[in-house]
């Protein structure tokens, strides 16, 4: 059986780190098993879903490095859901209910008063055809509930192990609203059957839905896929990420200049037994990450860890990977990249650092170092220069002035670069060449 997975975002906002987790965990699983990846837009909520959000999600997913094999939109698949609806109605599994929200609230309140769980009492199942006709004549439109078996539904979760969801303790779920629109539950099952989904990998907030949905798979005669529910990522404060609360989106991280791989690693390896550390590619993570490594506890995002990881990825980035991005910024040169990359926290910082090589640089010369720097200028060795030139030059200066350590090196750094920190001077000197150095020394 070849693996087919799906990631099913609702396009009601841009995706955040918490959404990137299932998006990528599904991708890793598909890659590991040479399977297929379906991007399914859960856009049945017409009031809140927009095409712009859907397009944005596609863009974010590509930026992260995921290329789906197939894109489907639930809004274009209503005929399939209608057919499933009709078959469930014919089998007596889907039944019309006419209670208003107020009536349901009152029922729940009454149940609570009696110390009973606030589960729907299935009163609608005893309505006669006459009752229904009378309600409809009064203008009531039915919503439709799925009649649960009410039993312990068992499944072996590929992440969490054996699970039981007792549907006897749940209300029969509403699958169709009074306006005829579908809630997420039924279309999801219909699509999973139609698209031959073999594994449903999603957040653990869906475990109880899985109990309901397994019953629906069975009622529709579809093959029940394997399920895996991963721990949820929380923000630094321990709160769930939310599209509506404006949690940092993937698009925000992108705009701030983070590497997609850094975001992918943090989104997936936080809360697993693998460390959050550099990997060469998504495939390299896919090879290592096994579902047994996903912890059962929560996974808390740490912005400091993301920053450190982003920097580490840049510090190790081969020139071949950097070159196209450098050239888009009008920069080039392997030696320059290899020298400066260790100073980067974001890729675009390279533009600023490159000025140390290309100029202009405003040399910093303090009055007490002026004579020393003039001597340094006079002692600058003739070209050709190599990695030994810096040592020869500073040895000569040390011999002539008795300066050493910071007193010897800092004035040279300040004059040549205009700053206190930065790349190794030994290599910078070679990149600059004698002429540029003469220009920067007083
Ligand atoms: N649209 C649902 C969500 O975003 C999909 C859940 C699922 O993977 O079945 O929560």
Tab-separated table of C-alpha atoms and ligand atoms in Angstrom:
chain	number	residue	atom	x	y	z
A	1	UNK	CA	0.000	0.000	0.000
A	2	UNK	CA	1.552	3.295	-0.963
A	3	UNK	CA	1.233	6.117	1.503
A	4	UNK	CA	-1.082	9.058	0.761
A	5	UNK	CA	-1.309	11.834	3.333
A	6	UNK	CA	-3.046	15.144	3.396
A	7	UNK	CA	-2.624	18.419	5.184
A	8	UNK	CA	-5.931	20.187	5.519
A	9	UNK	CA	-5.745	23.834	6.590
A	10	UNK	CA	-8.827	26.036	6.775
A	11	UNK	CA	-8.079	29.171	4.753
A	12	UNK	CA	-9.495	31.533	7.358
A	13	UNK	CA	-6.143	33.233	7.991
A	14	UNK	CA	-2.458	32.822	7.228
A	15	UNK	CA	-0.743	29.818	8.774
A	16	UNK	CA	1.442	30.049	11.880
A	17	UNK	CA	4.125	27.872	13.419
A	18	UNK	CA	1.508	25.605	14.995
A	19	UNK	CA	0.017	24.886	11.548
A	20	UNK	CA	3.439	24.332	10.012
A	21	UNK	CA	3.900	21.360	12.351
A	22	UNK	CA	1.269	19.045	10.788
A	23	UNK	CA	2.040	20.479	7.329
A	24	UNK	CA	5.636	19.291	7.672
A	25	UNK	CA	5.084	16.128	9.699
A	26	UNK	CA	2.841	14.908	6.885
A	27	UNK	CA	5.502	15.876	4.356
A	28	UNK	CA	8.229	13.992	6.237
A	29	UNK	CA	6.029	10.919	6.406
A	30	UNK	CA	5.250	11.093	2.688
A	31	UNK	CA	8.932	11.539	1.800
A	32	UNK	CA	10.019	8.716	4.046
A	33	UNK	CA	7.596	6.326	2.418
A	34	UNK	CA	7.874	7.703	-1.133
A	35	UNK	CA	4.201	8.571	-0.797
A	36	UNK	CA	1.905	11.314	-2.049
A	37	UNK	CA	0.997	14.576	-0.335
A	38	UNK	CA	-2.366	16.209	-0.825
A	39	UNK	CA	-2.994	19.825	0.124
A	40	UNK	CA	-6.673	20.062	0.982
A	41	UNK	CA	-8.236	23.453	1.528
A	42	UNK	CA	-10.994	23.053	4.113
A	43	UNK	CA	-12.986	25.990	2.818
A	44	UNK	CA	-16.560	24.915	3.509
A	45	UNK	CA	-16.991	27.830	5.895
A	46	UNK	CA	-17.782	30.301	3.143
A	47	UNK	CA	-18.172	33.223	5.505
A	48	UNK	CA	-14.625	32.989	6.873
A	49	UNK	CA	-12.616	31.311	4.105
A	50	UNK	CA	-11.061	33.409	1.370
A	51	UNK	CA	-9.177	32.602	-1.804
A	52	UNK	CA	-6.512	35.113	-0.769
A	53	UNK	CA	-5.829	33.172	2.449
A	54	UNK	CA	-5.767	29.905	0.474
A	55	UNK	CA	-3.251	31.346	-2.007
A	56	UNK	CA	-1.185	32.682	0.884
A	57	UNK	CA	-1.136	29.255	2.543
A	58	UNK	CA	0.046	27.656	-0.700
A	59	UNK	CA	2.812	30.230	-0.915
A	60	UNK	CA	3.849	29.651	2.711
A	61	UNK	CA	3.916	25.896	2.167
A	62	UNK	CA	6.145	26.229	-0.897
A	63	UNK	CA	8.406	28.605	0.970
A	64	UNK	CA	8.810	25.981	3.685
A	65	UNK	CA	9.915	23.532	0.986
A	66	UNK	CA	6.802	21.394	0.594
A	67	UNK	CA	5.508	20.687	-2.920
A	68	UNK	CA	2.127	18.964	-2.798
A	69	UNK	CA	1.279	16.364	-5.420
A	70	UNK	CA	-2.341	17.461	-5.502
A	71	UNK	CA	-4.416	20.449	-4.387
A	72	UNK	CA	-8.131	20.080	-3.709
A	73	UNK	CA	-10.643	22.608	-2.437
A	74	UNK	CA	-13.627	21.373	-0.480
A	75	UNK	CA	-15.741	24.192	-1.894
A	76	UNK	CA	-15.440	22.481	-5.295
A	77	UNK	CA	-16.420	19.026	-4.054
A	78	UNK	CA	-19.925	19.570	-2.702
A	79	UNK	CA	-21.468	16.938	-4.999
A	80	UNK	CA	-19.456	14.243	-3.195
A	81	UNK	CA	-20.658	15.448	0.199
A	82	UNK	CA	-24.247	15.582	-1.017
A	83	UNK	CA	-24.020	11.953	-2.156
A	84	UNK	CA	-22.618	10.907	1.235
A	85	UNK	CA	-25.352	12.896	2.976
A	86	UNK	CA	-28.030	11.118	0.965
A	87	UNK	CA	-26.616	7.702	1.680
A	88	UNK	CA	-26.376	8.416	5.434
A	89	UNK	CA	-29.960	9.696	5.443
A	90	UNK	CA	-31.118	6.564	3.581
A	91	UNK	CA	-29.359	4.413	6.199
A	92	UNK	CA	-30.934	6.330	9.076
A	93	UNK	CA	-27.574	7.578	10.309
A	94	UNK	CA	-28.242	11.237	9.563
A	95	UNK	CA	-31.393	12.726	11.034
A	96	UNK	CA	-33.009	16.150	10.931
A	97	UNK	CA	-33.224	18.232	14.115
A	98	UNK	CA	-35.204	21.423	14.563
A	99	UNK	CA	-34.109	22.763	17.947
A	100	UNK	CA	-32.992	26.349	18.034
A	101	UNK	CA	-29.741	27.357	19.778
A	102	UNK	CA	-31.849	28.632	22.701
A	103	UNK	CA	-33.692	25.363	23.053
A	104	UNK	CA	-30.432	23.447	22.990
A	105	UNK	CA	-28.963	25.765	25.634
A	106	UNK	CA	-31.974	25.132	27.856
A	107	UNK	CA	-31.656	21.368	27.403
A	108	UNK	CA	-28.000	21.521	28.363
A	109	UNK	CA	-28.732	23.659	31.409
A	110	UNK	CA	-31.438	21.221	32.528
A	111	UNK	CA	-29.116	18.229	32.109
A	112	UNK	CA	-26.493	19.975	34.217
A	113	UNK	CA	-29.057	20.695	36.942
A	114	UNK	CA	-29.902	17.010	37.042
A	115	UNK	CA	-26.210	16.196	37.281
A	116	UNK	CA	-26.212	14.570	33.851
A	117	UNK	CA	-23.664	15.187	31.091
A	118	UNK	CA	-24.980	17.815	28.627
A	119	UNK	CA	-25.394	15.353	25.796
A	120	UNK	CA	-28.001	15.848	23.087
A	121	UNK	CA	-31.086	13.810	24.066
A	122	UNK	CA	-31.960	12.698	20.525
A	123	UNK	CA	-35.480	14.084	20.896
A	124	UNK	CA	-35.522	14.687	17.141
A	125	UNK	CA	-35.366	10.948	16.510
A	126	UNK	CA	-38.936	10.632	17.818
A	127	UNK	CA	-40.396	13.336	15.587
A	128	UNK	CA	-43.110	11.987	13.267
A	129	UNK	CA	-43.412	13.091	9.648
A	130	UNK	CA	-46.342	15.287	10.758
A	131	UNK	CA	-44.220	16.930	13.478
A	132	UNK	CA	-41.518	17.712	10.936
A	133	UNK	CA	-44.015	19.078	8.431
A	134	UNK	CA	-45.510	21.334	11.123
A	135	UNK	CA	-42.068	22.651	12.127
A	136	UNK	CA	-41.127	23.294	8.532
A	137	UNK	CA	-44.437	25.060	7.933
A	138	UNK	CA	-43.442	27.387	10.788
A	139	UNK	CA	-40.259	28.199	8.861
A	140	UNK	CA	-37.858	25.979	10.801
A	141	UNK	CA	-35.069	24.480	8.724
A	142	UNK	CA	-33.415	21.329	10.011
A	143	UNK	CA	-29.808	20.862	10.923
A	144	UNK	CA	-28.620	17.285	10.613
A	145	UNK	CA	-26.992	15.085	13.211
A	146	UNK	CA	-25.054	11.867	12.790
A	147	UNK	CA	-26.451	9.073	14.966
A	148	UNK	CA	-23.413	7.743	16.806
A	149	UNK	CA	-23.134	4.068	17.680
A	150	UNK	CA	-22.242	5.145	21.184
A	151	UNK	CA	-19.428	2.678	21.862
A	152	UNK	CA	-15.751	2.608	22.702
A	153	UNK	CA	-14.060	3.300	19.361
A	154	UNK	CA	-10.552	1.925	19.447
A	155	UNK	CA	-7.646	2.711	17.193
A	156	UNK	CA	-3.894	2.420	17.299
A	157	UNK	CA	-2.529	5.911	16.907
A	158	UNK	CA	0.746	5.867	14.972
A	159	UNK	CA	2.101	8.552	17.324
A	160	UNK	CA	0.289	8.102	20.634
A	161	UNK	CA	-0.292	4.342	20.643
A	162	UNK	CA	-3.579	2.605	21.531
A	163	UNK	CA	-6.484	5.027	21.984
A	164	UNK	CA	-10.116	4.662	22.912
A	165	UNK	CA	-12.748	7.307	22.298
A	166	UNK	CA	-16.080	6.494	23.837
A	167	UNK	CA	-18.731	7.963	21.556
A	168	UNK	CA	-21.402	7.054	24.145
A	169	UNK	CA	-20.288	10.117	26.080
A	170	UNK	CA	-20.650	12.446	23.091
A	171	UNK	CA	-23.575	14.294	21.550
A	172	UNK	CA	-24.529	13.151	18.072
A	173	UNK	CA	-22.462	15.619	16.026
A	174	UNK	CA	-24.109	18.145	13.726
A	175	UNK	CA	-22.793	17.472	10.226
A	176	UNK	CA	-24.969	19.920	8.289
A	177	UNK	CA	-26.057	23.365	9.427
A	178	UNK	CA	-29.617	24.670	9.033
A	179	UNK	CA	-28.475	26.689	5.988
A	180	UNK	CA	-27.410	23.441	4.309
A	181	UNK	CA	-23.656	24.070	4.670
A	182	UNK	CA	-21.367	21.297	5.846
A	183	UNK	CA	-19.327	21.418	9.002
A	184	UNK	CA	-15.810	20.059	8.703
A	185	UNK	CA	-16.492	16.537	10.007
A	186	UNK	CA	-18.283	14.884	7.075
A	187	UNK	CA	-16.436	16.480	4.124
A	188	UNK	CA	-13.163	15.488	5.749
A	189	UNK	CA	-14.160	11.820	5.889
A	190	UNK	CA	-15.631	11.857	2.379
A	191	UNK	CA	-12.414	13.356	1.000
A	192	UNK	CA	-10.202	10.981	2.939
A	193	UNK	CA	-12.117	8.075	1.381
A	194	UNK	CA	-12.257	9.567	-2.112
A	195	UNK	CA	-8.571	10.482	-2.191
A	196	UNK	CA	-7.450	7.167	-0.730
A	197	UNK	CA	-5.778	8.780	2.278
A	198	UNK	CA	-3.823	6.113	4.150
A	199	UNK	CA	-2.651	8.168	7.144
A	200	UNK	CA	-4.288	11.143	8.814
A	201	UNK	CA	-1.575	13.020	10.723
A	202	UNK	CA	-2.963	15.952	12.687
A	203	UNK	CA	-2.932	17.691	16.043
A	204	UNK	CA	-4.045	15.950	19.207
A	205	UNK	CA	-6.957	18.382	19.502
A	206	UNK	CA	-8.617	16.084	16.944
A	207	UNK	CA	-8.491	12.828	18.939
A	208	UNK	CA	-12.178	12.876	19.872
A	209	UNK	CA	-13.132	13.843	16.292
A	210	UNK	CA	-11.348	10.681	15.265
A	211	UNK	CA	-13.787	8.606	17.305
A	212	UNK	CA	-16.704	10.229	15.486
A	213	UNK	CA	-15.027	10.092	12.122
A	214	UNK	CA	-14.138	6.391	12.388
A	215	UNK	CA	-17.869	5.740	12.850
A	216	UNK	CA	-18.597	7.852	9.765
A	217	UNK	CA	-15.942	6.028	7.702
A	218	UNK	CA	-17.605	2.773	8.676
A	219	UNK	CA	-21.115	4.077	8.015
A	220	UNK	CA	-20.030	5.123	4.515
A	221	UNK	CA	-18.294	1.789	3.908
A	222	UNK	CA	-14.934	3.499	3.411
A	223	UNK	CA	-11.492	2.188	4.374
A	224	UNK	CA	-10.525	3.646	7.743
A	225	UNK	CA	-7.072	5.244	7.472
A	226	UNK	CA	-4.416	5.064	10.161
A	227	UNK	CA	-4.437	8.072	12.491
A	228	UNK	CA	-1.584	9.894	14.198
A	229	UNK	CA	-2.095	12.791	16.590
A	230	UNK	CA	0.898	14.938	17.424
A	231	UNK	CA	1.400	17.187	20.428
A	232	UNK	CA	0.563	20.816	19.780
A	233	UNK	CA	3.108	23.577	19.585
A	234	UNK	CA	2.494	26.478	21.938
A	235	UNK	CA	3.931	29.960	21.859
A	236	UNK	CA	6.632	31.090	24.258
A	237	UNK	CA	3.970	31.871	26.880
A	238	UNK	CA	2.527	28.346	26.622
A	239	UNK	CA	-0.581	29.477	24.717
A	240	UNK	CA	-1.777	27.802	21.526
A	241	UNK	CA	-0.991	29.692	18.338
A	242	UNK	CA	-4.081	31.193	16.804
A	243	UNK	CA	-4.747	32.737	13.432
A	244	UNK	CA	-7.263	35.073	14.931
A	245	UNK	CA	-5.119	36.416	17.746
A	246	UNK	CA	-2.503	37.466	15.219
A	247	UNK	CA	0.171	35.044	16.412
A	248	UNK	CA	3.298	35.333	14.364
A	249	UNK	CA	2.559	33.862	10.985
A	250	UNK	CA	4.925	32.007	8.672
A	251	UNK	CA	4.653	35.042	6.386
A	252	UNK	CA	5.840	37.263	9.265
A	253	UNK	CA	8.867	35.072	9.890
A	254	UNK	CA	9.610	35.125	6.186
A	255	UNK	CA	9.381	38.925	6.073
A	256	UNK	CA	11.719	39.103	9.061
A	257	UNK	CA	14.317	37.224	7.041
A	258	UNK	CA	14.329	33.845	8.758
A	259	UNK	CA	15.501	30.813	6.806
A	260	UNK	CA	12.640	28.475	5.854
A	261	UNK	CA	14.671	25.530	7.113
A	262	UNK	CA	15.082	27.168	10.530
A	263	UNK	CA	11.319	27.622	10.759
A	264	UNK	CA	10.711	24.044	9.600
A	265	UNK	CA	13.161	22.588	12.128
A	266	UNK	CA	11.741	24.582	15.033
A	267	UNK	CA	8.138	23.850	14.014
A	268	UNK	CA	8.726	20.101	13.919
A	269	UNK	CA	11.575	19.134	16.234
A	270	UNK	CA	10.478	21.190	19.246
A	271	UNK	CA	8.815	18.682	21.567
A	272	UNK	CA	10.552	15.629	20.095
A	273	UNK	CA	13.552	13.657	21.278
A	274	UNK	CA	15.644	15.087	18.410
A	275	UNK	CA	17.465	18.322	19.197
A	276	UNK	CA	16.627	21.570	17.516
A	277	UNK	CA	19.836	21.828	15.483
A	278	UNK	CA	20.882	22.343	11.869
A	279	UNK	CA	19.868	19.807	9.239
A	280	UNK	CA	20.841	20.052	5.583
A	281	UNK	CA	17.339	19.716	4.225
A	282	UNK	CA	13.783	18.645	4.970
A	283	UNK	CA	14.678	15.212	3.597
A	284	UNK	CA	17.482	14.887	6.135
A	285	UNK	CA	14.916	15.478	8.905
A	286	UNK	CA	12.463	13.091	7.263
A	287	UNK	CA	15.129	10.368	7.379
A	288	UNK	CA	15.788	10.874	11.074
A	289	UNK	CA	12.411	11.740	12.562
A	290	UNK	CA	10.339	8.766	13.531
A	291	UNK	CA	6.885	9.263	15.028
A	292	UNK	CA	8.012	7.425	18.163
A	293	UNK	CA	10.278	10.432	18.842
A	294	UNK	CA	7.375	12.877	19.179
A	295	UNK	CA	6.871	13.563	22.838
A	296	UNK	CA	3.491	13.132	24.487
A	297	UNK	CA	3.914	16.315	26.483
A	298	UNK	CA	3.530	19.803	25.123
A	299	UNK	CA	5.969	21.475	22.751
A	300	UNK	CA	6.850	25.054	23.576
A	301	UNK	CA	8.324	27.369	20.957
A	302	UNK	CA	11.427	29.218	22.110
A	303	UNK	CA	12.241	32.316	20.011
A	304	UNK	CA	15.848	32.359	21.303
A	305	UNK	CA	16.288	28.817	20.014
A	306	UNK	CA	14.976	29.878	16.599
A	307	UNK	CA	17.388	32.815	16.446
A	308	UNK	CA	20.348	30.660	17.425
A	309	UNK	CA	19.393	27.994	14.896
A	310	UNK	CA	18.898	30.529	12.113
A	311	UNK	CA	22.402	31.858	12.748
A	312	UNK	CA	23.921	28.367	12.860
A	313	UNK	CA	22.357	27.486	9.512
A	314	UNK	CA	23.839	30.641	7.967
A	315	UNK	CA	27.265	30.056	9.527
A	316	UNK	CA	27.436	26.662	7.840
A	317	UNK	CA	25.763	27.614	4.554
A	318	UNK	CA	27.860	26.504	1.550
A	319	UNK	CA	28.665	29.163	-1.039
A	320	UNK	CA	26.723	27.242	-3.678
A	321	UNK	CA	23.525	27.771	-1.670
A	322	UNK	CA	24.280	31.391	-0.903
A	323	UNK	CA	25.503	32.435	-4.360
A	324	UNK	CA	22.131	32.925	-6.108
A	325	UNK	CA	20.830	34.933	-3.175
A	326	UNK	CA	24.012	37.000	-3.046
A	327	UNK	CA	23.835	37.716	-6.730
A	328	UNK	CA	20.235	38.905	-6.339
A	329	UNK	CA	21.679	41.444	-3.887
A	330	UNK	CA	24.447	42.413	-6.313
A	331	UNK	CA	27.123	40.572	-4.314
A	332	UNK	CA	29.514	37.778	-5.185
A	333	UNK	CA	32.678	36.041	-4.072
A	334	UNK	CA	33.206	32.784	-2.275
A	335	UNK	CA	36.048	34.081	-0.099
A	336	UNK	CA	33.875	37.003	1.030
A	337	UNK	CA	30.985	34.656	1.875
A	338	UNK	CA	33.179	32.202	3.771
A	339	UNK	CA	34.702	35.045	5.780
A	340	UNK	CA	31.538	36.937	6.603
A	341	UNK	CA	28.877	34.242	7.008
A	342	UNK	CA	29.817	33.597	10.646
A	343	UNK	CA	28.669	37.116	11.540
A	344	UNK	CA	25.151	36.695	10.205
A	345	UNK	CA	21.966	36.311	12.175
A	346	UNK	CA	19.817	36.930	9.068
A	347	UNK	CA	20.913	36.373	5.501
A	348	UNK	CA	20.307	39.959	4.449
A	349	UNK	CA	22.775	41.201	7.073
A	350	UNK	CA	25.415	40.215	4.524
A	351	UNK	CA	24.773	43.486	2.645
A	352	UNK	CA	26.016	45.468	5.636
A	353	UNK	CA	28.956	43.157	6.345
A	354	UNK	CA	30.019	43.114	2.697
A	355	UNK	CA	30.761	46.842	2.996
A	356	UNK	CA	33.783	45.906	5.117
A	357	UNK	CA	35.234	44.441	1.934
A	358	UNK	CA	33.761	46.663	-0.756
A	359	UNK	CA	33.679	49.871	1.248
A	360	UNK	CA	32.907	52.544	2.023
A	361	UNK	CA	34.191	52.180	5.572
A	362	UNK	CA	34.533	55.054	8.001
A	363	UNK	CA	37.812	54.221	9.794
A	364	UNK	CA	37.830	54.873	13.549
A	365	UNK	CA	41.146	56.334	14.699
A	366	UNK	CA	41.541	57.535	18.268
A	367	UNK	CA	44.158	60.293	18.790
A	368	UNK	CA	46.339	58.120	21.051
A	369	UNK	CA	46.585	55.478	18.319
A	370	UNK	CA	47.351	57.788	15.454
A	371	UNK	CA	51.153	57.389	15.537
A	372	UNK	CA	50.825	53.669	15.982
A	373	UNK	CA	48.573	53.433	12.918
A	374	UNK	CA	50.920	55.613	10.854
A	375	UNK	CA	53.709	53.190	11.695
A	376	UNK	CA	51.402	50.293	10.809
A	377	UNK	CA	50.844	51.885	7.434
A	378	UNK	CA	54.574	52.192	6.854
A	379	UNK	CA	55.147	48.557	7.848
A	380	UNK	CA	52.377	47.126	5.666
A	381	UNK	CA	54.127	44.293	3.756
A	382	UNK	CA	54.409	44.364	-0.020
A	383	UNK	CA	52.054	42.177	-2.047
A	384	UNK	CA	51.447	39.318	-2.901
A	385	UNK	CA	49.464	38.676	0.289
A	386	UNK	CA	48.342	35.423	1.774
A	387	UNK	CA	47.063	34.060	5.098
A	388	UNK	CA	50.518	34.673	6.667
A	389	UNK	CA	50.615	38.379	5.860
A	390	UNK	CA	48.600	39.416	8.918
A	391	UNK	CA	51.018	37.544	11.234
A	392	UNK	CA	54.074	39.073	9.561
A	393	UNK	CA	52.638	42.568	9.774
A	394	UNK	CA	51.508	42.383	13.398
A	395	UNK	CA	54.769	40.682	14.495
A	396	UNK	CA	56.686	43.543	12.972
A	397	UNK	CA	54.460	46.073	14.733
A	398	UNK	CA	54.790	44.253	18.031
A	399	UNK	CA	58.573	44.287	17.697
A	400	UNK	CA	58.639	47.991	16.857
A	401	UNK	CA	56.178	49.217	19.523
A	402	UNK	CA	56.063	46.587	22.262
A	403	UNK	CA	52.257	46.580	21.966
A	404	UNK	CA	50.451	43.270	22.260
A	405	UNK	CA	46.967	41.815	22.671
A	406	UNK	CA	44.095	44.288	22.525
A	407	UNK	CA	46.373	47.347	22.343
A	408	UNK	CA	47.937	45.887	19.222
A	409	UNK	CA	44.883	44.488	17.457
A	410	UNK	CA	41.945	46.744	18.317
A	411	UNK	CA	43.278	49.961	16.737
A	412	UNK	CA	43.977	47.990	13.543
A	413	UNK	CA	40.469	46.551	13.548
A	414	UNK	CA	38.885	49.949	14.196
A	415	UNK	CA	40.852	51.568	11.407
A	416	UNK	CA	40.312	48.809	8.858
A	417	UNK	CA	36.648	48.081	9.602
A	418	UNK	CA	35.317	50.994	11.617
A	419	UNK	CA	33.900	48.616	14.240
A	420	UNK	CA	34.789	46.708	17.386
A	421	UNK	CA	33.588	43.297	16.252
A	422	UNK	CA	33.523	41.389	13.002
A	423	UNK	CA	35.335	38.867	10.879
A	424	UNK	CA	38.767	37.452	11.325
A	425	UNK	CA	41.281	40.111	10.267
A	426	UNK	CA	43.778	37.603	8.883
A	427	UNK	CA	41.425	36.698	6.029
A	428	UNK	CA	39.893	40.142	5.688
A	429	UNK	CA	43.339	41.593	5.016
A	430	UNK	CA	43.842	39.284	2.043
A	431	UNK	CA	40.403	40.131	0.662
A	432	UNK	CA	41.005	43.861	1.024
A	433	UNK	CA	44.453	43.959	-0.563
A	434	UNK	CA	47.167	46.518	0.082
A	435	UNK	CA	45.575	49.484	-1.655
A	436	UNK	CA	42.326	49.366	0.356
A	437	UNK	CA	44.297	48.987	3.593
A	438	UNK	CA	46.498	51.980	2.792
A	439	UNK	CA	43.340	54.007	2.162
A	440	UNK	CA	41.892	53.110	5.576
A	441	UNK	CA	45.039	53.792	7.606
A	442	UNK	CA	45.792	57.404	8.553
B	1	LIG	N1	-9.277	21.825	8.719
B	1	LIG	C1	-9.019	21.022	9.873
B	1	LIG	C2	-8.125	21.813	10.815
B	1	LIG	O1	-7.465	22.726	10.376
B	1	LIG	C3	-8.349	19.736	9.454
B	1	LIG	C4	-8.172	18.732	10.502
B	1	LIG	C5	-7.775	17.413	9.886
B	1	LIG	O2	-6.580	17.289	9.554
B	1	LIG	O3	-8.607	16.561	9.705
B	1	LIG	O4	-8.125	21.582	11.999
